[in-house]
PDB file of C-alpha atoms in Angstrom:
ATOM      1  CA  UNK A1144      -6.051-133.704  42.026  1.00 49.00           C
ATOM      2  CA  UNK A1145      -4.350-136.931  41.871  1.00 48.00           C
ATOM      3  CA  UNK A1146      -0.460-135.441  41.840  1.00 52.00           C
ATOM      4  CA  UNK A1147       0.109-135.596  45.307  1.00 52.00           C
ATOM      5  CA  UNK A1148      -1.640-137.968  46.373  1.00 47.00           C
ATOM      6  CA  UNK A1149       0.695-140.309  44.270  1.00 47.00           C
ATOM      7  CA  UNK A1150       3.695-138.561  45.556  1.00 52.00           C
ATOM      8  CA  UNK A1151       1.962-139.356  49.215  1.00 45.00           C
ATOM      9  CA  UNK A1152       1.656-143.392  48.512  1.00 45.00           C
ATOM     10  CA  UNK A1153       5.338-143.478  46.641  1.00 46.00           C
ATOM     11  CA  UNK A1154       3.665-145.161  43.555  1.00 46.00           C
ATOM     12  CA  UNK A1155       6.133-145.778  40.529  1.00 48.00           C
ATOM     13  CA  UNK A1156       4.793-147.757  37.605  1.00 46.00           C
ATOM     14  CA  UNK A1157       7.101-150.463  38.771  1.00 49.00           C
ATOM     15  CA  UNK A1158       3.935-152.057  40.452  1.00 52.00           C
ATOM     16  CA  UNK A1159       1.875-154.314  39.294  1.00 56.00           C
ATOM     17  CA  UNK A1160      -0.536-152.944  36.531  1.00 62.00           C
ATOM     18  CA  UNK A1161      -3.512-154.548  38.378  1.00 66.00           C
ATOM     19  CA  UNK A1162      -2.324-152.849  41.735  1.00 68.00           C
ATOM     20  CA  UNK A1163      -2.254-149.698  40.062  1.00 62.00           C
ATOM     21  CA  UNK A1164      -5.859-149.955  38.458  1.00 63.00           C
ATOM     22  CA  UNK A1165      -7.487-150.954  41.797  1.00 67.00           C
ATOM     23  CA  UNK A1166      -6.171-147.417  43.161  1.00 64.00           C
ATOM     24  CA  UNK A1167      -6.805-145.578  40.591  1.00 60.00           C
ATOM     25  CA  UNK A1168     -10.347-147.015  40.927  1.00 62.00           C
ATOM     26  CA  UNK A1169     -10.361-146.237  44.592  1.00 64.00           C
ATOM     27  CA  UNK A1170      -9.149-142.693  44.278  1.00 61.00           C
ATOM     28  CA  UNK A1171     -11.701-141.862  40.817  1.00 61.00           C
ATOM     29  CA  UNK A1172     -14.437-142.974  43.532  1.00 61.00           C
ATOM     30  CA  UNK A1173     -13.441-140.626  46.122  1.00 62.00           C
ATOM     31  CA  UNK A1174     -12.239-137.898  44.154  1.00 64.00           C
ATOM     32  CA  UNK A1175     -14.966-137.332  41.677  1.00 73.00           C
ATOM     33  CA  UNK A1176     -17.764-137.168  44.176  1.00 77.00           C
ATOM     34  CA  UNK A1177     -17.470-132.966  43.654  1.00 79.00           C
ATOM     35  CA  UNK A1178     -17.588-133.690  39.734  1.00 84.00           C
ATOM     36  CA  UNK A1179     -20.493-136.059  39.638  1.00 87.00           C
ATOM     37  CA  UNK A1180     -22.606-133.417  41.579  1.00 86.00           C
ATOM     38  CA  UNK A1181     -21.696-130.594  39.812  1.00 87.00           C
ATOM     39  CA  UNK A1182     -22.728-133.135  36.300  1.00 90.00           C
ATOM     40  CA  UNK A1183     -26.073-134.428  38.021  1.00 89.00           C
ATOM     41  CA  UNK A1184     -27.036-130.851  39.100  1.00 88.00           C
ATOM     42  CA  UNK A1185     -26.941-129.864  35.411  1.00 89.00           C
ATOM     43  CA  UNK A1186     -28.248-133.031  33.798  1.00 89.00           C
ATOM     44  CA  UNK A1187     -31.446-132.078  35.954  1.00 86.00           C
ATOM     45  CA  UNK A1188     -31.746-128.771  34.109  1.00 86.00           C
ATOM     46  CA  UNK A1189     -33.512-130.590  31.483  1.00 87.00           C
ATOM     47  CA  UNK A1190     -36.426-131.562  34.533  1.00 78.00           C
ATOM     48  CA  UNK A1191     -36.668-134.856  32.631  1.00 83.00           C
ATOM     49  CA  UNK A1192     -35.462-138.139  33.693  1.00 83.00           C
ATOM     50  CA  UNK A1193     -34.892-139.581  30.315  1.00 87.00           C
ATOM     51  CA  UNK A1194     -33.620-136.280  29.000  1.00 89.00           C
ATOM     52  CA  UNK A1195     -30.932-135.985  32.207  1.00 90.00           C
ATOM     53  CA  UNK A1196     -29.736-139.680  31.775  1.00 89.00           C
ATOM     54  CA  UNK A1197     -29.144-139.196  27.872  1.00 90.00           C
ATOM     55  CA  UNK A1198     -27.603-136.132  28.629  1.00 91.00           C
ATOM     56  CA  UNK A1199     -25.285-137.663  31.185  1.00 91.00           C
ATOM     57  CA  UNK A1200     -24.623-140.558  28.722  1.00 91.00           C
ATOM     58  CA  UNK A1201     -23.895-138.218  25.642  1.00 92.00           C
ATOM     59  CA  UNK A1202     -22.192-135.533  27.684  1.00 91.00           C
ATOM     60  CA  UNK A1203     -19.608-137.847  29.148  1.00 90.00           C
ATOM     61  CA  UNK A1204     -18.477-139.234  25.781  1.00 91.00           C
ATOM     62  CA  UNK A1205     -17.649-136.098  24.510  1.00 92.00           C
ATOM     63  CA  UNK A1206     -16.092-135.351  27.668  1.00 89.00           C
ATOM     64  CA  UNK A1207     -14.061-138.629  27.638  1.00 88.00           C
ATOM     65  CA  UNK A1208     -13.003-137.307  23.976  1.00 90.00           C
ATOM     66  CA  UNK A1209     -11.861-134.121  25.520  1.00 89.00           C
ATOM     67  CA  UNK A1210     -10.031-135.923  28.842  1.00 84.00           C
ATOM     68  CA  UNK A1211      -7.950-138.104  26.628  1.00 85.00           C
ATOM     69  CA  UNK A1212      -7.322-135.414  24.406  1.00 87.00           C
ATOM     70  CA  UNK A1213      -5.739-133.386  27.601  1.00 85.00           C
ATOM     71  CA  UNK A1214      -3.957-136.320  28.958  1.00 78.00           C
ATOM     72  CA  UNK A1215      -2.573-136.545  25.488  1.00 79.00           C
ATOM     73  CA  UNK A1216      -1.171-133.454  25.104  1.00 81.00           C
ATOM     74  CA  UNK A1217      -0.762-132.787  29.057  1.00 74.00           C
ATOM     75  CA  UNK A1218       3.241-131.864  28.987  1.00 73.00           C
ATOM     76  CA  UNK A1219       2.045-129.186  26.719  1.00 81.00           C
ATOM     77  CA  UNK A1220      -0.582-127.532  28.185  1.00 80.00           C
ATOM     78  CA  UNK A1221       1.335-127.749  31.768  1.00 77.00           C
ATOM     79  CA  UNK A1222       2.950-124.884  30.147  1.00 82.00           C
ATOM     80  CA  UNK A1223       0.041-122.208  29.669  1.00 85.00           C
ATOM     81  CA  UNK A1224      -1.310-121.076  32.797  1.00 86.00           C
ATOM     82  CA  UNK A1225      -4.104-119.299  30.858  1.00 90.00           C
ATOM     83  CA  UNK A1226      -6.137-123.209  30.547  1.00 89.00           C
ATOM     84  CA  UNK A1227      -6.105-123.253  34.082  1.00 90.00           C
ATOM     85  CA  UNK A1228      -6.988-119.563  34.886  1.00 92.00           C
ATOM     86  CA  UNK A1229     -10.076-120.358  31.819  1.00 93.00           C
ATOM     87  CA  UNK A1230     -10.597-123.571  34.326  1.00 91.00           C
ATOM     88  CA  UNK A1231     -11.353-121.786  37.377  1.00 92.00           C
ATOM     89  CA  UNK A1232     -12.981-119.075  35.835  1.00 94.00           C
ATOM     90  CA  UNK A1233     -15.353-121.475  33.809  1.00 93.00           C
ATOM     91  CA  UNK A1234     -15.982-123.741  37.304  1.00 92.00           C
ATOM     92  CA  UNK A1235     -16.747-120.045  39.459  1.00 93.00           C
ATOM     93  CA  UNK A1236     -18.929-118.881  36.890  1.00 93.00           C
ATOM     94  CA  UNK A1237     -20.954-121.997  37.586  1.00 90.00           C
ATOM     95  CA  UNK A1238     -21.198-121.496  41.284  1.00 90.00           C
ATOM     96  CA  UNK A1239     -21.849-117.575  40.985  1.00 91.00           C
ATOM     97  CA  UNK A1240     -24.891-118.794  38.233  1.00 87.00           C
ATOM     98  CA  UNK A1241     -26.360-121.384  40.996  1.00 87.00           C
ATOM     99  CA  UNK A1242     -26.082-119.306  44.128  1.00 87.00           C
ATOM    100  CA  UNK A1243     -27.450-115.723  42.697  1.00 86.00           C
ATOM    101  CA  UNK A1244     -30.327-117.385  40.598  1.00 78.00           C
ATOM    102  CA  UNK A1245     -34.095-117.772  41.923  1.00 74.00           C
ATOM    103  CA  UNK A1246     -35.065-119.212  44.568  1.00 69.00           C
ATOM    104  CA  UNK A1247     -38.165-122.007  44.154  1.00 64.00           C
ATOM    105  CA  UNK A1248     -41.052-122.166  46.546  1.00 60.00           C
ATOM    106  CA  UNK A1249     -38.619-123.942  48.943  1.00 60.00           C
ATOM    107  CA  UNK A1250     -35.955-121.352  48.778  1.00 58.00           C
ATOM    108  CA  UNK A1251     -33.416-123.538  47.312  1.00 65.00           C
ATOM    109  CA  UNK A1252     -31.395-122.226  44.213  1.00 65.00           C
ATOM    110  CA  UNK A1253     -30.973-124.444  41.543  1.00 69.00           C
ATOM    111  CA  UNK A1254     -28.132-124.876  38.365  1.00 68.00           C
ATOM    112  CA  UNK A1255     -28.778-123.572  34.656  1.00 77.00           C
ATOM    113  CA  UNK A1256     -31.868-124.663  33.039  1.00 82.00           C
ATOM    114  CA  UNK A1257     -32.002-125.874  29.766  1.00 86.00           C
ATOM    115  CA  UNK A1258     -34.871-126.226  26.793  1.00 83.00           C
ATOM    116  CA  UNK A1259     -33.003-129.031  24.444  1.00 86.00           C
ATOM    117  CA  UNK A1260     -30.738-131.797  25.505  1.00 89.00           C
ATOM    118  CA  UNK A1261     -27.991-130.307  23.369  1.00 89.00           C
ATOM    119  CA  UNK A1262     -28.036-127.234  25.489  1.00 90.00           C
ATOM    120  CA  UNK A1263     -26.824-129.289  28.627  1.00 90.00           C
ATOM    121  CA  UNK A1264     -24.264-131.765  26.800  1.00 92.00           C
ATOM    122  CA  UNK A1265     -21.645-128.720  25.864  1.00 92.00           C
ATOM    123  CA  UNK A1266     -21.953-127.718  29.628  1.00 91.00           C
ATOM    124  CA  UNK A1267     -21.539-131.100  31.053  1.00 92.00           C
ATOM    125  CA  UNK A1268     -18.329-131.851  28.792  1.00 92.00           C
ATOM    126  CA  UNK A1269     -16.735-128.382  29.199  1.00 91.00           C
ATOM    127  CA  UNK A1270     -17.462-128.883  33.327  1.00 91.00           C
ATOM    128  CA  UNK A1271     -15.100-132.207  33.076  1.00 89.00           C
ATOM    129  CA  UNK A1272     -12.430-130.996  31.440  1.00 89.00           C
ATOM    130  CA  UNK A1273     -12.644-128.068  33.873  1.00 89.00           C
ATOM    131  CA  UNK A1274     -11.908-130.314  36.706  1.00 86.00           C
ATOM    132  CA  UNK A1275      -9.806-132.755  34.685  1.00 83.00           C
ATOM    133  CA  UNK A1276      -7.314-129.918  34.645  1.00 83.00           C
ATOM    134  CA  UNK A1277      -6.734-130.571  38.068  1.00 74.00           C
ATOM    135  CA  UNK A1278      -5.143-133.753  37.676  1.00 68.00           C
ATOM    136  CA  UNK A1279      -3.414-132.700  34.684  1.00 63.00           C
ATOM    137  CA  UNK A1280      -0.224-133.081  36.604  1.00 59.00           C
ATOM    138  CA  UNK A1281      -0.946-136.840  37.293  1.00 54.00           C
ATOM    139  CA  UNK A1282      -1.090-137.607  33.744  1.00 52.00           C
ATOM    140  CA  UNK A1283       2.300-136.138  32.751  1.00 53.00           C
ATOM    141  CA  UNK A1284       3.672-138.630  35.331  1.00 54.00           C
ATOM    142  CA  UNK A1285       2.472-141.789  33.791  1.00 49.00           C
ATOM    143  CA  UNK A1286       2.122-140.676  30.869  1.00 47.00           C
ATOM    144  CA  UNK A1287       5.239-143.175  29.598  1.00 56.00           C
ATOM    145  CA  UNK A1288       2.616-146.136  30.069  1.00 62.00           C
ATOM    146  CA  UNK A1289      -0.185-144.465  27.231  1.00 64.00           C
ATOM    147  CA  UNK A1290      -2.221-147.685  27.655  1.00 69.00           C
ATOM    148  CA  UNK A1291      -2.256-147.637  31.311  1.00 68.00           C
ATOM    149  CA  UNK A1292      -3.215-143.360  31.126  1.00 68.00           C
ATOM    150  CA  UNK A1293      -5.785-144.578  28.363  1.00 74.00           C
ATOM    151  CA  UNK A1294      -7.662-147.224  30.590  1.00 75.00           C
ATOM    152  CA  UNK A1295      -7.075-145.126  33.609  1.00 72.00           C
ATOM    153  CA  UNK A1296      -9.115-142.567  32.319  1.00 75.00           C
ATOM    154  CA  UNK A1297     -11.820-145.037  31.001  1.00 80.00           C
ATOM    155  CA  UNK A1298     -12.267-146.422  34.239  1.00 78.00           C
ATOM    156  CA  UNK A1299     -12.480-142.672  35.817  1.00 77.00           C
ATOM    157  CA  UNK A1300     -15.228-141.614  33.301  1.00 83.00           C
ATOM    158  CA  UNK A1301     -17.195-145.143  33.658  1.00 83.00           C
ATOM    159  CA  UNK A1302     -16.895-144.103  37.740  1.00 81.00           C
ATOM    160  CA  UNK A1303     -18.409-140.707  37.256  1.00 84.00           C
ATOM    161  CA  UNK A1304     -21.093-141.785  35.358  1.00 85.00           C
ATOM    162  CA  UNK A1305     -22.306-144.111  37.839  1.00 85.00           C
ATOM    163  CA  UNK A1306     -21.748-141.677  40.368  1.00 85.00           C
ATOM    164  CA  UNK A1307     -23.198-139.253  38.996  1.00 88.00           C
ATOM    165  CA  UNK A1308     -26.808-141.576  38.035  1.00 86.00           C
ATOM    166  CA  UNK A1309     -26.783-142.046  41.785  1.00 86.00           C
ATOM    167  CA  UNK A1310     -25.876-138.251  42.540  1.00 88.00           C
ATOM    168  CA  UNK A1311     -29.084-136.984  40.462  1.00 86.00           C
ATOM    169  CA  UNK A1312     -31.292-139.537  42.219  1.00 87.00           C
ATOM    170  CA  UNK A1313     -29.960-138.457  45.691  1.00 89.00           C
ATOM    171  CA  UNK A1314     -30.499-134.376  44.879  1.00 87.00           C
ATOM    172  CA  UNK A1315     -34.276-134.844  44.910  1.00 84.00           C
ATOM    173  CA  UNK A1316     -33.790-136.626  48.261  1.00 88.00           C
ATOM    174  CA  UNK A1317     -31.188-134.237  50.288  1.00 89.00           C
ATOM    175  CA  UNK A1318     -32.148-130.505  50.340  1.00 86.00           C
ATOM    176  CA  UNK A1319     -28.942-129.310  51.042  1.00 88.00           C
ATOM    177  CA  UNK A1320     -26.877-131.005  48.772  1.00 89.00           C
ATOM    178  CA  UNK A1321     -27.220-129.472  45.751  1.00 88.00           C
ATOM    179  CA  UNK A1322     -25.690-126.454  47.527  1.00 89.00           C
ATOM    180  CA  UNK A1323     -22.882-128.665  49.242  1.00 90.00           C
ATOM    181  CA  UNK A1324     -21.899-129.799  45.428  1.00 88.00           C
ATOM    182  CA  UNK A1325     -21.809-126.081  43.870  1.00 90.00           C
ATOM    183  CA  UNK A1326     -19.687-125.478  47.644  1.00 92.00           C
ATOM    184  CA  UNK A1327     -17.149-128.040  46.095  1.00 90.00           C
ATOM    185  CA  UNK A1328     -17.049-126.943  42.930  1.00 90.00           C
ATOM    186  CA  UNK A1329     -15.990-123.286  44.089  1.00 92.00           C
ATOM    187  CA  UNK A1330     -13.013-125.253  46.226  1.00 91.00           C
ATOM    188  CA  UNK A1331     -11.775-126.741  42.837  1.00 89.00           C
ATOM    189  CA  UNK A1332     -12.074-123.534  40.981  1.00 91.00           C
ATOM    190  CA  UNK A1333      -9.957-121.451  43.604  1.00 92.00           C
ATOM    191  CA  UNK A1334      -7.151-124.378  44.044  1.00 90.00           C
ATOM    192  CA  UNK A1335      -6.710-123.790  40.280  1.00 90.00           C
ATOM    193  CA  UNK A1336      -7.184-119.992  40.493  1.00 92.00           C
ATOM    194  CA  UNK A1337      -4.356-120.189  43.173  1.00 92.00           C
ATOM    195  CA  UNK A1338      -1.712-122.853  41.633  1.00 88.00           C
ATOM    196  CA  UNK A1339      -2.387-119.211  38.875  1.00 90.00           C
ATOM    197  CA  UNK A1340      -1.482-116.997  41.410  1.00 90.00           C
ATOM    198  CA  UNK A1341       1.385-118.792  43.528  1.00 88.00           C
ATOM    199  CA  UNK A1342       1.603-122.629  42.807  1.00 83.00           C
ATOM    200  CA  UNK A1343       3.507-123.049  46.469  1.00 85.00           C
ATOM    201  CA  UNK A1344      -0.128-121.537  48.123  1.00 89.00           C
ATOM    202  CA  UNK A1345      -2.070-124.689  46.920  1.00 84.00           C
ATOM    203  CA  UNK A1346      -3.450-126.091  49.603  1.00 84.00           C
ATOM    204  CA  UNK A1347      -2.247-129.859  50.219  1.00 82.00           C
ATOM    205  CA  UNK A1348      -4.491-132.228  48.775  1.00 74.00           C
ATOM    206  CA  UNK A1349      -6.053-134.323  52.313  1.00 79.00           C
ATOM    207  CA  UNK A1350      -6.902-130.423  53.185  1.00 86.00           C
ATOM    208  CA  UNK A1351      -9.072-130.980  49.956  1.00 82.00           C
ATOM    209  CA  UNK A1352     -10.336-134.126  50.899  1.00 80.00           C
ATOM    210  CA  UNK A1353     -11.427-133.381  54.370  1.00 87.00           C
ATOM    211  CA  UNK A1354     -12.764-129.941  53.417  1.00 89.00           C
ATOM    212  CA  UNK A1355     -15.051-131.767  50.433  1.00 86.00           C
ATOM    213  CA  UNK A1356     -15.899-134.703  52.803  1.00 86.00           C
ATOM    214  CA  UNK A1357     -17.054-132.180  55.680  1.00 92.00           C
ATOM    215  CA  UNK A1358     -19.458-130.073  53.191  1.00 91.00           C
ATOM    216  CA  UNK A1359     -20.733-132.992  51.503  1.00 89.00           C
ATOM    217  CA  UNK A1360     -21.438-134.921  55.009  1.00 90.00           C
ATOM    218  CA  UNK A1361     -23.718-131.521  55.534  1.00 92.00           C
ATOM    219  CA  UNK A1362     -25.471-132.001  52.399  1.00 89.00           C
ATOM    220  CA  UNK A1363     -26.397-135.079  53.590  1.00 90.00           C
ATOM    221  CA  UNK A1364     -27.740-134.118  56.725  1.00 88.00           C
ATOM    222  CA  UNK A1365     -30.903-133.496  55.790  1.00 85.00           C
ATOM    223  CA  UNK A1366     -33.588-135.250  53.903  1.00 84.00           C
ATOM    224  CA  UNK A1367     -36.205-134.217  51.777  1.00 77.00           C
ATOM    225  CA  UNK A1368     -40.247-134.571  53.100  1.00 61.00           C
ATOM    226  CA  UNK A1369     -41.734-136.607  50.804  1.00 58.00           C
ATOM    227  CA  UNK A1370     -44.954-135.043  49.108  1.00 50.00           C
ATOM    228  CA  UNK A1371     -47.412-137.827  51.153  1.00 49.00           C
ATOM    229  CA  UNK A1372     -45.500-136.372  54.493  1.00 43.00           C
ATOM    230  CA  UNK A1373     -45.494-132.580  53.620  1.00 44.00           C
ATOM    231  CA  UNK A1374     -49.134-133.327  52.496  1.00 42.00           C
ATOM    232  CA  UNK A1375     -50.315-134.713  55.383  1.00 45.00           C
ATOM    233  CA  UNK A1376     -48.852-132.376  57.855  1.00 45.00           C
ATOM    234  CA  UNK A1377     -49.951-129.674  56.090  1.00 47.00           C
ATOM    235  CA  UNK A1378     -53.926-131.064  56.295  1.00 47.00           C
ATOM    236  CA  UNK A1379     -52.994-131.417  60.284  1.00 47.00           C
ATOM    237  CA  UNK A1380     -52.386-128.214  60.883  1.00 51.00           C
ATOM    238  CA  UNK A1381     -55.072-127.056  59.188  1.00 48.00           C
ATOM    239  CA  UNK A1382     -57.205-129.371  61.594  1.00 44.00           C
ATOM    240  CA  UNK A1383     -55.641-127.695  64.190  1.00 53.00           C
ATOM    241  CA  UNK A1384     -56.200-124.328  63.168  1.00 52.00           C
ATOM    242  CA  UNK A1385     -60.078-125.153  62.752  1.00 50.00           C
ATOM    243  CA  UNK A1386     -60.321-127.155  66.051  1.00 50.00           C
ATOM    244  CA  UNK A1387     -58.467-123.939  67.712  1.00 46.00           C
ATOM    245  CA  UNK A1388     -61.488-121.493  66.117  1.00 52.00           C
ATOM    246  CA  UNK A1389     -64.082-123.275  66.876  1.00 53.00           C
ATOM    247  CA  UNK A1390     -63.146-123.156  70.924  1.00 49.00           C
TER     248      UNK A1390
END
């Protein structure tokens, strides 16, 4: 995701090093908002705190493993369109799974569930590379500077985690934006599907950004009743309903 937005600010690796970590600090922040959703929504498949945050932890240093691997070898893959067709495929099938499973009493859908924290850790690290393929570009142009790809990428990882911690906290307080997340996701799997298809019909990346800002301002539009609240309007209409028979 990054490629054009370097080509946008005219960044060469002739500026200062610490220049160039502050923005790619800034631009991790902004950018993997989509991916720390789509990781928080299936940490919580485990539906237990400790299990989601060791899952999160675990996940993302095999995923880190498997980013510097691709960064690594980047020039090389560039040239098999199949990883990125496997990408979108892999990040669709995600958002086909959350949108057609069951609804719960609130008539929310919710990500894959999962019995054993190594069930969710594969997921999780497979679901970063799949959008770490969309930057893949990015890394082919600094990749001179291995250090400075290397620490790049450790602050980007460091960033999701955090982001994601705050993401999972935030799902059981916004009912819509576990949907908005699995939206994005779908938006990252078709720009790779299409860069397949007909690289010149990828949509320009601040379409990207305003389109994942707009759906994730909806998701958080709306907060979550708290159980006290839900409770306690629940026993006044009840009230109601009595006071109303009894005239």
């Amino acid at each position: 995701m990054l490629d054009q937005i370097f080509d946008y600010l005219n960044l060469h690796l002739s500026i200062e090093t610490t220049i160039v970590l502050l923005i790619l600090m800034f631009l991790e922040a902004v950018l993997s908002a989509d991916n720390a959703i789509a990781l928080a929504a299936i940490a919580q498949g485990l539906e237990d705190k400790k299990l989601e945050n060791q899952a999160l932890n675990i996940g993302l240093v095999f995923a880190y493993v498997l980013r510097i691997t691709l960064l690594l070898t980047a020039t090389w893959v560039q040239q098999f369109w199949q990883f990125e067709l496997l990408g979108a495929a892999y990040l669709l099938w995600l958002v086909f799974q959350h949108f057609t499973s069951e609804e719960d009493d609130e008539h929310h859908h919710h990500g894959p569930r999962f019995s054993s924290l190594w069930q969710a850790i594969p997921v999780i690290a497979l679901t970063d590379l799949a959008f770490s393929l969309d930057s893949v570009t990015t890394a082919i142009a600094v990749s001179q500077e291995t250090w400075l790809v290397l620490t790049g990428t450790t602050i980007g990882v460091i960033t999701l985690r955090f982001m994601a911690g705050l993401f999972i906290k935030w799902l059981d307080e916004f009912e819509n934006l576990e949907d908005a997340g699995y939206i994005t996701v779908a938006l990252v799997g078709l720009r790779l599907l299409i860069r397949v298809v007909n690289e010149d019909l990828v949509p320009p990346q601040w379409l990207m950004i305003t389109a994942i800002a707009l759906i994730l301002t909806w998701g958080f539009s709306q907060r979550t009743l708290p159980p006290s609240v839900s409770t306690k309007s629940q026993k006044a209409e009840i009230v109601q309903s009595k006071e109303v028979e009894e005239v």
